[in-house]
mmCIF file of the C-alpha atoms, coordinates in Angstrom:
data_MODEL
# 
_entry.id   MODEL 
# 
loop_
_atom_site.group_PDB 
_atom_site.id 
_atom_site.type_symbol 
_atom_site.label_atom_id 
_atom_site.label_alt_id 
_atom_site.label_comp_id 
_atom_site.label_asym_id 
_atom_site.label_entity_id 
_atom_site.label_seq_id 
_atom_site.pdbx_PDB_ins_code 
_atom_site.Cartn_x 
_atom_site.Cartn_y 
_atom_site.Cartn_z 
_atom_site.occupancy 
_atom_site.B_iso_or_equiv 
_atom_site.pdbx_formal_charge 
_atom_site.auth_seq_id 
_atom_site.auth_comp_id 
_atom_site.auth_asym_id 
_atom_site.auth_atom_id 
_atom_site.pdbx_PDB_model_num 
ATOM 1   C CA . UNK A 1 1   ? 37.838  41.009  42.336  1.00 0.00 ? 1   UNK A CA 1 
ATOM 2   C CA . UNK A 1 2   ? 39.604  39.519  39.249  1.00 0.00 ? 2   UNK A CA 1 
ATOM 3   C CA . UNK A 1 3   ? 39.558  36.149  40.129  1.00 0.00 ? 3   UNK A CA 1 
ATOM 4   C CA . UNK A 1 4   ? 35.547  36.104  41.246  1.00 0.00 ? 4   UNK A CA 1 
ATOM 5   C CA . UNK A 1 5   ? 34.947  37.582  37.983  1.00 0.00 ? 5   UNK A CA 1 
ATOM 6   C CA . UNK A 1 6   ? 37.743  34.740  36.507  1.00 0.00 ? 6   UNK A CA 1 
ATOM 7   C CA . UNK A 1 7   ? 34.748  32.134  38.488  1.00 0.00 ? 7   UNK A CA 1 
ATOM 8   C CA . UNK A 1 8   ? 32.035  33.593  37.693  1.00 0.00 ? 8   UNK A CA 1 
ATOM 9   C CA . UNK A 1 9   ? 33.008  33.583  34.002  1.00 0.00 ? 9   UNK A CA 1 
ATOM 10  C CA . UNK A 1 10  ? 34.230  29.794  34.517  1.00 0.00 ? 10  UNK A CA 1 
ATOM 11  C CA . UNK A 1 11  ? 30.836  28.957  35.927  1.00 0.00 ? 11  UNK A CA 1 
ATOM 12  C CA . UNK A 1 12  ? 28.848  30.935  33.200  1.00 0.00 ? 12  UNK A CA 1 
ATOM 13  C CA . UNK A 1 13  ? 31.167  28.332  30.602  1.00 0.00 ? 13  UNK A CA 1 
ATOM 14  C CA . UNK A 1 14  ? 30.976  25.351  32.444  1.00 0.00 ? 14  UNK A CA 1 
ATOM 15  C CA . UNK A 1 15  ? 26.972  25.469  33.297  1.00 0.00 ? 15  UNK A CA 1 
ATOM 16  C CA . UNK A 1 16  ? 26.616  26.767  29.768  1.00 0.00 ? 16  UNK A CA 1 
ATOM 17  C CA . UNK A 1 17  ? 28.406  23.312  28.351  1.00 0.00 ? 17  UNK A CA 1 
ATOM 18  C CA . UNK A 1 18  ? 26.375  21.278  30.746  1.00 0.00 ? 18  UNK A CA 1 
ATOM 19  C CA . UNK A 1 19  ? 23.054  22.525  29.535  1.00 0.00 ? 19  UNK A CA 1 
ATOM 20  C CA . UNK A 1 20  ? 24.571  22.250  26.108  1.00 0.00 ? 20  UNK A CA 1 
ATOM 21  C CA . UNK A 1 21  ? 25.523  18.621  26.607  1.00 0.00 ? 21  UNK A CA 1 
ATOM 22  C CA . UNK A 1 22  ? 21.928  17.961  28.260  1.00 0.00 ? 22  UNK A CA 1 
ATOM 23  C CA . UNK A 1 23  ? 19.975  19.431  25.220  1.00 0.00 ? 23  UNK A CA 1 
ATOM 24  C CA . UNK A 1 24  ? 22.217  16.976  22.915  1.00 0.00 ? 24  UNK A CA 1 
ATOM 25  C CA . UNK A 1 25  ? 21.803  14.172  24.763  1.00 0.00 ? 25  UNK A CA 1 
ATOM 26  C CA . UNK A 1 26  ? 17.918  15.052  25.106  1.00 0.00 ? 26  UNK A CA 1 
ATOM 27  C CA . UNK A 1 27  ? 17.985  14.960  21.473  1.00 0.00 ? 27  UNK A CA 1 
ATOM 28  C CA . UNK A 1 28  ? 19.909  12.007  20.860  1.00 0.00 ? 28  UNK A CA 1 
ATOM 29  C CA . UNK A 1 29  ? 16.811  10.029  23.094  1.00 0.00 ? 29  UNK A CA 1 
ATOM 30  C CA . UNK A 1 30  ? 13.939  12.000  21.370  1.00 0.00 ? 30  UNK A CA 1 
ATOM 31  C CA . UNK A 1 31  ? 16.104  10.265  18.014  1.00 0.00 ? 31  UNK A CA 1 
ATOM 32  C CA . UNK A 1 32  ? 15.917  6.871   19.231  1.00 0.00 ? 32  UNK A CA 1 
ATOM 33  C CA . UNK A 1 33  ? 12.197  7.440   20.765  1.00 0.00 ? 33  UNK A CA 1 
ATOM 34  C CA . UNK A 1 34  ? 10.825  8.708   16.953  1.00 0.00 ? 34  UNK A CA 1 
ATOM 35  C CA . UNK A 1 35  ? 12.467  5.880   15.665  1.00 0.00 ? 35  UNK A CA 1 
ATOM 36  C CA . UNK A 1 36  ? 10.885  3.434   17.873  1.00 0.00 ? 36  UNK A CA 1 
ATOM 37  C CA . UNK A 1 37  ? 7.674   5.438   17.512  1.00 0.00 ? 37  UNK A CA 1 
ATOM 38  C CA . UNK A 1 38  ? 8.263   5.068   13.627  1.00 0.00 ? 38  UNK A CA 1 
ATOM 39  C CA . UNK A 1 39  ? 8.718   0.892   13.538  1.00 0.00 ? 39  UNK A CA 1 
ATOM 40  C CA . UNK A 1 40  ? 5.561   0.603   16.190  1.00 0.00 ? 40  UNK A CA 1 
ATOM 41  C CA . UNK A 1 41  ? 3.616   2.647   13.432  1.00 0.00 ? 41  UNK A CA 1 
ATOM 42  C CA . UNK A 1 42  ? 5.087   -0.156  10.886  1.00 0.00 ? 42  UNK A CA 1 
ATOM 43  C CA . UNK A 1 43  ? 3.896   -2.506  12.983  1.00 0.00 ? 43  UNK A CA 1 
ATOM 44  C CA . UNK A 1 44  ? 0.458   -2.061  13.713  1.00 0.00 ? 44  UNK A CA 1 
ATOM 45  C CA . UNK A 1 45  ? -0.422  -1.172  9.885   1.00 0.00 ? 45  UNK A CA 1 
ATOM 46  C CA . UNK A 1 46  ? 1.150   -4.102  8.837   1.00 0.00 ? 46  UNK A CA 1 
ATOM 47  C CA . UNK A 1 47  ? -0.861  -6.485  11.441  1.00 0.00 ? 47  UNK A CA 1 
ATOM 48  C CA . UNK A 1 48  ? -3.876  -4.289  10.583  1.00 0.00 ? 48  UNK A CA 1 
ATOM 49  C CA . UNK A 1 49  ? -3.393  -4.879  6.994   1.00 0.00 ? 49  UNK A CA 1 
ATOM 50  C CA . UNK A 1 50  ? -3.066  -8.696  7.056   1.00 0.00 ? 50  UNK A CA 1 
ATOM 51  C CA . UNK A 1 51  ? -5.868  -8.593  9.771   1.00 0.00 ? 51  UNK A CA 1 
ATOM 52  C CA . UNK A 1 52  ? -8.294  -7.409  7.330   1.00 0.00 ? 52  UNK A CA 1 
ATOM 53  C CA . UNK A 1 53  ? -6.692  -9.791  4.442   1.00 0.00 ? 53  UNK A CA 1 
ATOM 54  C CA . UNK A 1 54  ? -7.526  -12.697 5.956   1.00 0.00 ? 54  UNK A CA 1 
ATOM 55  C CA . UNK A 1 55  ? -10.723 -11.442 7.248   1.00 0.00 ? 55  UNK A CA 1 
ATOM 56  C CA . UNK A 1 56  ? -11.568 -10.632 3.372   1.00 0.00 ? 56  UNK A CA 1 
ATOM 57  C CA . UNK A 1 57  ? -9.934  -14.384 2.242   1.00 0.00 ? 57  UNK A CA 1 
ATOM 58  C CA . UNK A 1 58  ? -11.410 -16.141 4.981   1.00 0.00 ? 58  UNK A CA 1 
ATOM 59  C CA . UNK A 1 59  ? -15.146 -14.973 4.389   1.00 0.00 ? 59  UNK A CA 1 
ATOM 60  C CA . UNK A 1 60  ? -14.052 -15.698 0.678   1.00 0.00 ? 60  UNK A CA 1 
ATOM 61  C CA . UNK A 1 61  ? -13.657 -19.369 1.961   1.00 0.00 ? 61  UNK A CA 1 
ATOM 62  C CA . UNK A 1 62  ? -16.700 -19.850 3.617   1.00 0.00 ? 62  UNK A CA 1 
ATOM 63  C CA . UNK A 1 63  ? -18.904 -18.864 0.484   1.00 0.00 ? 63  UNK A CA 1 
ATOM 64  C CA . UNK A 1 64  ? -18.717 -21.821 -1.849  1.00 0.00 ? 64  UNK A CA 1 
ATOM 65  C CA . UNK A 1 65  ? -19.985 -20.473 -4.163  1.00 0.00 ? 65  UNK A CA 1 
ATOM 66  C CA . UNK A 1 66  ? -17.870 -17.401 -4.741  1.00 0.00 ? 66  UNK A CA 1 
ATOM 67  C CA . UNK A 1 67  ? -14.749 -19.419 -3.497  1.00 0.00 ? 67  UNK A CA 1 
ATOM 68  C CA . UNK A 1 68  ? -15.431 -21.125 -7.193  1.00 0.00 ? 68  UNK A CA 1 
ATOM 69  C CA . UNK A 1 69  ? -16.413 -18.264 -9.331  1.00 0.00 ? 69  UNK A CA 1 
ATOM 70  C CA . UNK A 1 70  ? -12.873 -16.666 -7.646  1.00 0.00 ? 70  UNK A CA 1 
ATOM 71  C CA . UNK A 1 71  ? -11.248 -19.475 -8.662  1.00 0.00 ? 71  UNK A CA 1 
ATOM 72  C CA . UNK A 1 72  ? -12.577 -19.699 -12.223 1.00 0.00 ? 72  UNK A CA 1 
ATOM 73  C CA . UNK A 1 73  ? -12.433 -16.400 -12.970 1.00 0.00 ? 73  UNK A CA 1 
ATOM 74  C CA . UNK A 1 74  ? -8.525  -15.865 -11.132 1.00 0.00 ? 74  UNK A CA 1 
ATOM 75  C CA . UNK A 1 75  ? -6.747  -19.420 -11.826 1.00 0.00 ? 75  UNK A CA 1 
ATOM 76  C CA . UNK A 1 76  ? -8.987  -21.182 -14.939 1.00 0.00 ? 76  UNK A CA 1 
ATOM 77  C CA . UNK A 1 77  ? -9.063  -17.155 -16.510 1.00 0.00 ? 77  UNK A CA 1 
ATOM 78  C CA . UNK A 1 78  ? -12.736 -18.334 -17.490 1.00 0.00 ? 78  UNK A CA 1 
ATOM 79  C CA . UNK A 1 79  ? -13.523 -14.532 -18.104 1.00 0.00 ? 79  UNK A CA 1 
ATOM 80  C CA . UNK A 1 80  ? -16.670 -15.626 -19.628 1.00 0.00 ? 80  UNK A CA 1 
ATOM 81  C CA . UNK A 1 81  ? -18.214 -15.577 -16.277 1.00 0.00 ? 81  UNK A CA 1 
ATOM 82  C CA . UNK A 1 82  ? -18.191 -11.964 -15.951 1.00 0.00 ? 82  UNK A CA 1 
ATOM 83  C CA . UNK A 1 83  ? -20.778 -11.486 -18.374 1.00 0.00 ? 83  UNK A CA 1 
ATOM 84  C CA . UNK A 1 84  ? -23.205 -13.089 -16.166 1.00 0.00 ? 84  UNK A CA 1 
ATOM 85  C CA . UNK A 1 85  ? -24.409 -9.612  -13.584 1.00 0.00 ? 85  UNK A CA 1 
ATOM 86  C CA . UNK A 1 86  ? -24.825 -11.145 -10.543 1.00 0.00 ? 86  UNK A CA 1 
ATOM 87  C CA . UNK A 1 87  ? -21.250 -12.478 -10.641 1.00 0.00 ? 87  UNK A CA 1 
ATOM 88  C CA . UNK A 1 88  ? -19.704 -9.425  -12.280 1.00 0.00 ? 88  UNK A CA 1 
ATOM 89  C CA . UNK A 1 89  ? -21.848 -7.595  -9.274  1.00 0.00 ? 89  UNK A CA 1 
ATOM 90  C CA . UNK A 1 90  ? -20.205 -9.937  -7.085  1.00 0.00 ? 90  UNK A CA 1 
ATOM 91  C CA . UNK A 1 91  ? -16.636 -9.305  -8.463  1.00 0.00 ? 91  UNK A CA 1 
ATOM 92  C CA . UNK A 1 92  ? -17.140 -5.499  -8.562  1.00 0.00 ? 92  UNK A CA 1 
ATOM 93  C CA . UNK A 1 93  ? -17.663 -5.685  -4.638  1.00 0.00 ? 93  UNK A CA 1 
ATOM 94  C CA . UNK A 1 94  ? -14.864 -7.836  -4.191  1.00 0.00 ? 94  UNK A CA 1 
ATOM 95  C CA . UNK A 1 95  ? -12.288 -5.517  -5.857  1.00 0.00 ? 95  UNK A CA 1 
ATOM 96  C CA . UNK A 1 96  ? -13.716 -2.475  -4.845  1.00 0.00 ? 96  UNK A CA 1 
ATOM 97  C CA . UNK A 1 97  ? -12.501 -3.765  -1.535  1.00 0.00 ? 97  UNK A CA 1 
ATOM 98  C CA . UNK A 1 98  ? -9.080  -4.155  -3.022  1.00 0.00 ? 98  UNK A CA 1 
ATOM 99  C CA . UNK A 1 99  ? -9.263  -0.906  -4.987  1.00 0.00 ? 99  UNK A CA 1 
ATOM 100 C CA . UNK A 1 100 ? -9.149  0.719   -1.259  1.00 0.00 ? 100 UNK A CA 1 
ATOM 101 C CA . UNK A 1 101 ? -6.736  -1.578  0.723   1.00 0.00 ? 101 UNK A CA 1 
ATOM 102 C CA . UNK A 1 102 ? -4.556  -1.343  -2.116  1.00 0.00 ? 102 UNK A CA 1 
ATOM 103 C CA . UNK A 1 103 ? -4.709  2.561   -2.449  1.00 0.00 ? 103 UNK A CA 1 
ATOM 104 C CA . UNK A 1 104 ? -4.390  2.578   1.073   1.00 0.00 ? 104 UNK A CA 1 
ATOM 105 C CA . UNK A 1 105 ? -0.950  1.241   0.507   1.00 0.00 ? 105 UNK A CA 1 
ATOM 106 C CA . UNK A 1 106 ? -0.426  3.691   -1.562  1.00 0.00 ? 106 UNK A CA 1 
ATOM 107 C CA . UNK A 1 107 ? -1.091  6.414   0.668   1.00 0.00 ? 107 UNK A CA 1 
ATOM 108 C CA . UNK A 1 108 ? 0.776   5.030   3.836   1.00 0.00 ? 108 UNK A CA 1 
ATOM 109 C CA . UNK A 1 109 ? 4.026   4.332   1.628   1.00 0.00 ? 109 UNK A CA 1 
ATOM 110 C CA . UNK A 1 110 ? 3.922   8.275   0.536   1.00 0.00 ? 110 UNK A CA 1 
ATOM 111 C CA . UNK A 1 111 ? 3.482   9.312   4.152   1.00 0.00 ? 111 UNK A CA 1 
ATOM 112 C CA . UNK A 1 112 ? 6.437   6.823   4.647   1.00 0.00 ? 112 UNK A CA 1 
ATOM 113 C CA . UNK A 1 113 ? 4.578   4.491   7.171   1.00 0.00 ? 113 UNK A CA 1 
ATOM 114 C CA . UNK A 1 114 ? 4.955   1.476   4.696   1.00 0.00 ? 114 UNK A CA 1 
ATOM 115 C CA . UNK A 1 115 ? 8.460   -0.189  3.614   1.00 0.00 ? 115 UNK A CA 1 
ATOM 116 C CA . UNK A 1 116 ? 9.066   -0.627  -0.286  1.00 0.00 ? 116 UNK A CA 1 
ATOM 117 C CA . UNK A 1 117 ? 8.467   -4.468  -0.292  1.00 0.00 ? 117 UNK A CA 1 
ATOM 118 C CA . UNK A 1 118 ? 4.978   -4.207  0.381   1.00 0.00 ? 118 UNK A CA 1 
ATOM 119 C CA . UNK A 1 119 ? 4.452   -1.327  -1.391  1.00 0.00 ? 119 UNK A CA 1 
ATOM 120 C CA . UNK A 1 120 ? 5.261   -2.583  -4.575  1.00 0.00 ? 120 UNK A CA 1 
ATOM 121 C CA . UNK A 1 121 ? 3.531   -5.677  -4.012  1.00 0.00 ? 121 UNK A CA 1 
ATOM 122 C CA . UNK A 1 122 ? 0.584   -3.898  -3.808  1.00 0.00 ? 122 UNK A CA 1 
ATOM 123 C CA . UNK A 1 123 ? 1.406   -1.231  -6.799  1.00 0.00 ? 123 UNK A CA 1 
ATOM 124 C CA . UNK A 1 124 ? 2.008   -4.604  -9.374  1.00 0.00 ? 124 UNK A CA 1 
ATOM 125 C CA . UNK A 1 125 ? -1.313  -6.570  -8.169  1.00 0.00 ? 125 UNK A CA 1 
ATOM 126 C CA . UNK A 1 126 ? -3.102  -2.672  -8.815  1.00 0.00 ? 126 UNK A CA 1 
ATOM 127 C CA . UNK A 1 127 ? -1.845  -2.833  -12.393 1.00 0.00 ? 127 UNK A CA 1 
ATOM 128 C CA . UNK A 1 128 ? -2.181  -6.304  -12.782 1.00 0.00 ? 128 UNK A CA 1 
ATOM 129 C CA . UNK A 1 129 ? -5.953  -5.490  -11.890 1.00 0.00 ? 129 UNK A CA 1 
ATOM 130 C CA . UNK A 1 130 ? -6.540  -2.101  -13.984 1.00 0.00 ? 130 UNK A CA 1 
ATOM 131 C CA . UNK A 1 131 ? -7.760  -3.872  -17.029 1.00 0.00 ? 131 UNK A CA 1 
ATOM 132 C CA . UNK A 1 132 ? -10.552 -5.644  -14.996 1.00 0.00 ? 132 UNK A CA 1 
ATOM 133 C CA . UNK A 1 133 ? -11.331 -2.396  -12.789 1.00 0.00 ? 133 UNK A CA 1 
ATOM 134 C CA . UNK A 1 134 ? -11.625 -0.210  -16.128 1.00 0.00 ? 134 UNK A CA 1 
ATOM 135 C CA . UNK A 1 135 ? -14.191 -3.350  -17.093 1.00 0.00 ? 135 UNK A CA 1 
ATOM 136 C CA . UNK A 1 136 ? -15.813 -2.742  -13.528 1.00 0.00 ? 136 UNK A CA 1 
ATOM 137 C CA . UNK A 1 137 ? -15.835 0.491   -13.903 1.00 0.00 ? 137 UNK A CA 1 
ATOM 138 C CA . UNK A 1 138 ? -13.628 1.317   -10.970 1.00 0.00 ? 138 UNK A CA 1 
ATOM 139 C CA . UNK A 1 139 ? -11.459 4.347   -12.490 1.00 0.00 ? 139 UNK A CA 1 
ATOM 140 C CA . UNK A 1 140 ? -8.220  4.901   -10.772 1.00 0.00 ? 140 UNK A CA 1 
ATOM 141 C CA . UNK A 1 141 ? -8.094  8.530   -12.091 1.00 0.00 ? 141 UNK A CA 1 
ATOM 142 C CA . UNK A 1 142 ? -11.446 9.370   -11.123 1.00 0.00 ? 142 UNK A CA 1 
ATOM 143 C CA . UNK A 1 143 ? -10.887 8.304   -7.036  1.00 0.00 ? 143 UNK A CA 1 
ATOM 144 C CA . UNK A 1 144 ? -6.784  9.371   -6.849  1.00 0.00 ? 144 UNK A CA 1 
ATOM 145 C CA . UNK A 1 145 ? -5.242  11.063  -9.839  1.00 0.00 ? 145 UNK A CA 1 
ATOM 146 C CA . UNK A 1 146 ? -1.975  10.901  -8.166  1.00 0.00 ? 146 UNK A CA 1 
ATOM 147 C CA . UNK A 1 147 ? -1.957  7.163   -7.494  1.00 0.00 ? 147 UNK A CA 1 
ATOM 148 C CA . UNK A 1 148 ? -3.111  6.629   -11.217 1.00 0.00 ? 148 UNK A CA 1 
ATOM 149 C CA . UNK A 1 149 ? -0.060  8.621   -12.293 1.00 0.00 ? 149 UNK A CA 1 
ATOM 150 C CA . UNK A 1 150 ? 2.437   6.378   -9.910  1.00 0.00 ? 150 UNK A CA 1 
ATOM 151 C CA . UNK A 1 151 ? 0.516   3.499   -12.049 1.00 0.00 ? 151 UNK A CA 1 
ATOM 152 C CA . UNK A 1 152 ? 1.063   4.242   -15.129 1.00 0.00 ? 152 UNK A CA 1 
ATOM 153 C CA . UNK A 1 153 ? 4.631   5.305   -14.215 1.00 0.00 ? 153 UNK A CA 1 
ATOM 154 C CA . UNK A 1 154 ? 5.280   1.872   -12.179 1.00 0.00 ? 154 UNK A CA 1 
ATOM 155 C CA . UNK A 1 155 ? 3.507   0.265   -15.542 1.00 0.00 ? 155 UNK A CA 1 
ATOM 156 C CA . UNK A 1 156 ? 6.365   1.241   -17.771 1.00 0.00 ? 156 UNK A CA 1 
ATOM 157 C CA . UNK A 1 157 ? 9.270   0.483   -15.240 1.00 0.00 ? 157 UNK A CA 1 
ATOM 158 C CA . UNK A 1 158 ? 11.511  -2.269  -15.943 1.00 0.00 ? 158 UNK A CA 1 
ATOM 159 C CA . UNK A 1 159 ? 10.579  -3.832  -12.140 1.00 0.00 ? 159 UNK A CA 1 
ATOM 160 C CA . UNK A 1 160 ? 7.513   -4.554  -13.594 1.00 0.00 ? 160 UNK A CA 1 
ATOM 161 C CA . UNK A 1 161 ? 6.439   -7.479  -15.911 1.00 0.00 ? 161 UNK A CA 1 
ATOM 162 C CA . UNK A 1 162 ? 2.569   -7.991  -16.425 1.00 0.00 ? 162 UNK A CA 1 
ATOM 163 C CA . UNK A 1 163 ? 1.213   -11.057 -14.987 1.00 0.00 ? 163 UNK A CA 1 
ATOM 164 C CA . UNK A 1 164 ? -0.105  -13.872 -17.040 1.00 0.00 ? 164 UNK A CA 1 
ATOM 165 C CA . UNK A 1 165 ? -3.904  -13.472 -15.810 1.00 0.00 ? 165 UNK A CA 1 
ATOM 166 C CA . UNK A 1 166 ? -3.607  -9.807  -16.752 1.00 0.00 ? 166 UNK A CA 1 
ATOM 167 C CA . UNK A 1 167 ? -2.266  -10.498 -20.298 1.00 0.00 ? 167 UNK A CA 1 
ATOM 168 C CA . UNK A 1 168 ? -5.119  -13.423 -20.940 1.00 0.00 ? 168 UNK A CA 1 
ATOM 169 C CA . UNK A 1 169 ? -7.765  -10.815 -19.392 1.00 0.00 ? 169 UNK A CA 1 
ATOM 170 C CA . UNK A 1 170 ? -6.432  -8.766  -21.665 1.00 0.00 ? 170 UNK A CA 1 
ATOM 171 C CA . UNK A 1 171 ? -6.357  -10.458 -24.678 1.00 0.00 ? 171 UNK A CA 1 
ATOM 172 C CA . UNK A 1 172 ? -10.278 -12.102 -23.860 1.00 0.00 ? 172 UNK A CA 1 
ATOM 173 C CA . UNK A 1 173 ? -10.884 -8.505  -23.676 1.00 0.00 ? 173 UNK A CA 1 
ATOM 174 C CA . UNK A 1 174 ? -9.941  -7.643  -27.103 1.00 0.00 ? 174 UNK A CA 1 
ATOM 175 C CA . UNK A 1 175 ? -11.308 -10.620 -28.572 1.00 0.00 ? 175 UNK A CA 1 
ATOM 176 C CA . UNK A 1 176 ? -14.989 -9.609  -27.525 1.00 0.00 ? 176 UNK A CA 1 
ATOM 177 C CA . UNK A 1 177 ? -14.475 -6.487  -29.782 1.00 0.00 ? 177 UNK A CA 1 
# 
């Protein structure tokens, strides 16, 4: 009687350890599926990202017209040109666009679907941009208050240095009192 108990209780340990082992080693693949789950996620917000970049740059390029104003207002910083409406109403509907794909950068970094790199790409063009949204009218506290805080705290990190265009914009700025 001693020894079927002595099995039994061997059996109990043994089928216990198995199941044991096969919950581990269920986990372990549920690790490596997240994971690929995770870089697929990557993936496809990245593609659609650039996707709708170079949707937005190539219908840029087929508009002569705005291709030039971009270009003057962006490369020649002939800021002048914004004081004309219809290209100021142009410009506002251009970076509204960009408002949103870049806040949308934003949001998928915090929910940890977007690596740093690209994140902070997008966070310096944002403040590089402020001081022509505020001129827009596109108010980054009004839309996301938590986004315009991680601005204004990315603003006054020593990653960041302002870019030329937003330091002439800037100073044109000023100089219309």
């Amino acid at each position: 009687m001693f020894g079927f108990i002595m099995k039994t209780n061997t059996f109990i340990t043994l089928s216990t350890a198995t199941a044991n082992i096969g919950v581990l080693v269920g986990l372990v693949f549920l690790l490596f599926e997240l994971r690929q789950t995770r870089r697929i996620a990557l993936s496809e917000i990245r593609q659609e990202r650039v996707s709708g970049i170079i949707g937005q740059c190539s219908a840029n390029a087929r508009d002569a017209a705005f291709s030039e104003m971009y270009h003057r207002v962006f490369v020649d910083a002939e800021f002048s040109l914004l004081e004309n409406l219809e290209i100021k109403g142009q410009l506002l509907q251009h970076e509204f666009a960009r408002f949103h794909r870049l806040e949308e950068s934003y949001f998928q970094h915090k929910i940890g679907l977007m690596d740093y790199a690209p994140y902070r790409f997008s966070m310096e063009m944002a403040v590089n941009r402020q001081p022509l949204w505020d001129y827009l009218g596109l108010d980054t506290r009004m839309r996301n208050a938590d986004w315009a805080t991680d601005l204004d705290a990315f603003k006054s990190s020593p990653n960041y240095s302002p870019s030329d265009w937003r330091e002439k914009f800037i100073a044109w700025e000023k100089s219309r009192g």
